[in-house]
Amino acid sequence: MTDQITDQTTADRTYQPEAVEAKWQRRWAERGTNQPDLDRAERPFYNLMMFPYPSAEGLHVGNMFAFTGSDVYGRFKRLQGFDVFEPIGFDAFGIHSENFALKVGVHPAELIPRNIANFRRQLTRIGAMFDWRHELSTTDPTYYKWTQWLFLQLFKAGKAYKKAAAVNWCPTCKTVLANEQVVGGLCERCDTPVEQRTLEQWFFRITEYADRLLADLDDKSKMDWSETTTTAQRNWLGRSEGARIRFALDQASAGHVVGGPDVRIEVFTTRPDTLFGATYLVLAPEHPLVDALAPAEAQQRIAAYRDQVARHDLVSRKTNREKTGVFTGAYAVNPATKRPIPIWIADYVLMEYGTGAIMAVPGHDERDFEFAEKFGLDIVRVVAAEGEAADAPLEQAFTDDEAGRLVHSGFLDGMSVPEAKRAIVAWLEREGVGEGVVNYRLHDWCISRQRYWGPPIPVVYCDEHGAVPVPEDQLPVLLPEIEDFRPDDTGVSPLARHEEWYFTPCPVCGKRARRETDVSDTFLDSAWYYLRYPSTEFDDRPFDAARTRKWCPVATYIGGNEHAVLHLLYSRYIAMVLHDLGYVDFDEPFRRFRAHGLIIKEGAKMSKSRGNVVVPDEYIARWGADTFRMYLMFLGPFQEGGDFRDEGISGPRRFLDKVWQLVGDTVREDACDEMRHDVLVKWHQTKKRVTEGLEELRYNTAIAAMMELVNTLREANCCARPVVESLVVMLAPLAPHFAEECWERLGHATSVFEARWPTFDPALTVEQAVEVVVQVNGKTRAKVTVPRDADQAAVVAAALADEATRRFVGEGEVRKVVHVPNRLLNLVVG
RNA sequence: GCGGACGUGGUGAAAUGGCAGACACGCCGGUCUUAGGAGCCGGUGGGGAAACCCGUGCGGGUUCGAGUCCCGCCGUCCGCACCA
């Protein structure tokens, strides 16, 4: 008897997470707790988190943090009565997997399923409410079949095309490298200087959508996104207003160019107002006009220069600022001054931006100034600051476009920069030598990769019919399982070596043709995965129309801000295209997006080399998933991240132990028949703070509010059932297994997730008697307790009854009284 | 260089323009104990015996009142980076 009581007390005292968590994970699976009815759900809520790349190391604590934060929100919505769909999948194609596979010498097709199995185990262990029926992997043929289908839709709509583009090339590994594999101009594997090569690549015309992608960012009805993310996208799109100007060749140069008098060099500039100061032109080294322009005697130095440029990889070319270039030997005519100006080539002008050519205005552009100084080119001032002489010498480029007036600029003289811009654009248009345009920094999306581990681009090349799309009924074009998937020195994908696969009949004429050997970019896989989740069981369509209407767009999307630009922009683009092609009825895929913060460890970034990587499994094994979840959500604001320190985790664990005891008290006694008023108020305040905190993803303060409530209950010796039950419900999103177990102990036969989210009475969130801070000249001198909503006179009277207040007011006259009801009284004494 | 975020105790962090440091960790003291790396109780920004004074990176400003708003610096982190 005695023993029994002791046992019971011990069992009561501390919470044993391991058994409890296993029990509830089993029950959730058995009961289908986390499986909404996708066809009949009445209040659908699509709660999405960015799917992980299944690395060999397993989920790291950053993933856990992100997924838990998203799961907490999903569970919160569930408790608010929504039918929450929370799917998970794996972004398993791509260079990461391929490189890792090369390193360890195991085929990715073998490696990935192993990694996924490990991820699945970890994701289950953390207790997220995933609907596993809808799991997907981008490497699954039933998935990438539809990625290929997506390519075909864009191809058929004229939104995909092929053109030559530069890639990084390692001459030792004899392979194409992604930008992130180039470290300081060297190949990350063998440290060989990386070169650039030009290859034919597939592109999507995302630039067609630049204006729409930009406009929606300001449309709150479509997009409720973190400000930092929309700003990043705005910068990436890089809209700039300016003009296109066409320069003719001067007579001498035109003489030796084929079609000389008709050749025009088109430039883009944001400062057309400085046209009179344009003293030379610069073309990108690979500009198609260069060869035609350059007289014979210049050809050799141009070839040498191009060679020099080609030896630099793309990355260092974009970071090395030392200006280089050569004169082409040709001259153009400045349409404003009518003077001949030399045409140079230099790699500080990028072929990818604008027209690949610029008019150089060294007086008013830093780069042009630097270049002109180095090569002794003319520098002319055409803008002078207020009070500055028109001929004041230029020590550096004067780039301020808000101050100053035009000088040495003919009919523009005396105008401000904005006035001059308008005037010169009007003049250009009248003269037919240019026009005002909007230009974007955004480039078309290069989707081809000369790699193995991705979905083959579904195109066949026929000698007679050119690039032919693979008919949809022949999809998927399966990625063949080849032993040696290492890229080789041909510069084309390893797939080209697989003859049986490579040669295939032309879909049009049936003659022998060749398959496209490039695979598509991983970002294409992830640009539409949210559409697949609700429809994973359909193998005859990428996404079911009714399902998509019911569940999309995604209600809340959570992920890292490292994807602020590429993934999120590509997904938006694909949604717009599918919308325009009539496949979906929305054109923005993610209604609400929030970026989570980053976890650091004891003040430093986690990294393998530092040896400070937190392995979640160990912590979960030691403390339990719920404690771990609580700690992750408590260590800092979810959207800012925080510092993971081992000592901190005991706080949430002690808190759960206290709640466990409280539940035990309630089950045993349920005795607190009369609740103290301040406890009642605290209870309602807590419900308010937790509800608002979870909605705003401020989990750390929501947890703090619940801790305060528990401290109050313990201090007041209260274990009233309604309070404790509501506490358990509020805790359920954060500590789901724990809450389920408590709920059961409290006598409920159903899941706590069938319960209703607690409501609060706003009137009860404020005390009847309030403490008002009394300040004298803005400094706190006393606190007085007055009835709630007491008027100013009453508060002043109460304040002046206070000895300390009187002392500070002293002999002075109260000149002004500031009264914030229920909070503060400030007496300003003259 | 451009863009963004941020700067508060010993630590992680709280604060609709209104009591700076909630909550938690750690630490100190007490209690219980054969024991304590468990639990419980109390304390914990700095100075001061106290009354009080000083405190949110630095310097100005707005305001009755500023961690919060404005201007200018300094520093940290994250993007982008010769974008014409």
CSV table of N, CA, C and O (backbone and C1' of nucleotides) in Angstrom, one decimal, chain A residues 229 232-233 236-237 441 561-570, chain B residues 79-80:
chain,number,residue,atom,x,y,z
A,229,THR,N,12.1,39.8,-47.3
A,229,THR,CA,12.0,38.9,-48.5
A,229,THR,C,11.5,39.7,-49.7
A,229,THR,O,12.1,39.6,-50.8
A,232,ALA,N,14.3,41.9,-50.9
A,232,ALA,CA,15.4,41.1,-51.6
A,232,ALA,C,14.9,40.8,-53.1
A,232,ALA,O,15.7,40.9,-54.0
A,233,GLN,N,13.6,40.5,-53.2
A,233,GLN,CA,13.1,40.3,-54.6
A,233,GLN,C,13.1,41.5,-55.4
A,233,GLN,O,13.5,41.5,-56.6
A,236,TRP,N,16.5,42.1,-56.5
A,236,TRP,CA,17.0,41.1,-57.5
A,236,TRP,C,16.4,41.4,-58.9
A,236,TRP,O,17.1,41.3,-59.9
A,237,LEU,N,15.1,41.8,-58.9
A,237,LEU,CA,14.5,42.2,-60.2
A,237,LEU,C,15.1,43.4,-60.7
A,237,LEU,O,15.3,43.5,-62.0
A,441,ARG,N,17.4,44.0,-64.0
A,441,ARG,CA,18.6,43.3,-63.7
A,441,ARG,C,18.4,41.8,-63.9
A,441,ARG,O,19.3,41.1,-64.2
A,561,ASN,N,15.5,32.4,-45.4
A,561,ASN,CA,15.6,33.5,-46.3
A,561,ASN,C,16.8,33.4,-47.3
A,561,ASN,O,16.9,34.2,-48.2
A,562,GLU,N,17.5,32.3,-47.2
A,562,GLU,CA,18.5,32.0,-48.3
A,562,GLU,C,17.8,31.7,-49.6
A,562,GLU,O,18.4,31.8,-50.7
A,563,HIS,N,16.5,31.4,-49.5
A,563,HIS,CA,15.7,31.2,-50.7
A,563,HIS,C,14.8,32.3,-51.1
A,563,HIS,O,13.9,32.2,-51.9
A,564,ALA,N,15.1,33.5,-50.4
A,564,ALA,CA,14.3,34.7,-50.6
A,564,ALA,C,14.2,35.0,-52.1
A,564,ALA,O,13.1,35.5,-52.6
A,565,VAL,N,15.3,34.8,-52.8
A,565,VAL,CA,15.3,35.2,-54.2
A,565,VAL,C,15.0,34.0,-55.2
A,565,VAL,O,13.9,33.9,-55.7
A,566,LEU,N,15.9,33.1,-55.3
A,566,LEU,CA,15.8,32.1,-56.4
A,566,LEU,C,14.5,31.3,-56.3
A,566,LEU,O,13.6,31.3,-57.1
A,567,HIS,N,14.5,30.4,-55.2
A,567,HIS,CA,13.3,29.5,-55.1
A,567,HIS,C,12.0,30.2,-55.1
A,567,HIS,O,11.0,29.9,-55.8
A,568,LEU,N,11.9,31.3,-54.3
A,568,LEU,CA,10.6,31.9,-54.2
A,568,LEU,C,10.2,32.7,-55.4
A,568,LEU,O,9.0,32.9,-55.7
A,569,LEU,N,11.2,33.2,-56.1
A,569,LEU,CA,10.9,33.9,-57.4
A,569,LEU,C,10.5,33.0,-58.5
A,569,LEU,O,9.6,33.2,-59.2
A,570,TYR,N,11.3,31.9,-58.6
A,570,TYR,CA,10.9,30.9,-59.6
A,570,TYR,C,9.6,30.3,-59.4
A,570,TYR,O,8.8,30.0,-60.3
B,79,G,P,25.1,35.0,-46.7
B,79,G,O5',24.0,35.3,-47.7
B,79,G,C5',24.2,36.3,-48.6
B,79,G,C4',22.9,36.8,-49.1
B,79,G,C3',23.1,37.4,-50.5
B,79,G,O3',22.8,36.4,-51.5
B,79,G,C1',22.4,39.1,-49.1
B,80,C,P,24.0,36.0,-52.5
B,80,C,O5',24.0,37.3,-53.4
B,80,C,C5',22.8,37.8,-54.1
B,80,C,C4',23.0,39.2,-54.6
B,80,C,C3',24.3,39.4,-55.4
B,80,C,O3',24.2,38.9,-56.7
B,80,C,C1',24.1,41.2,-53.9
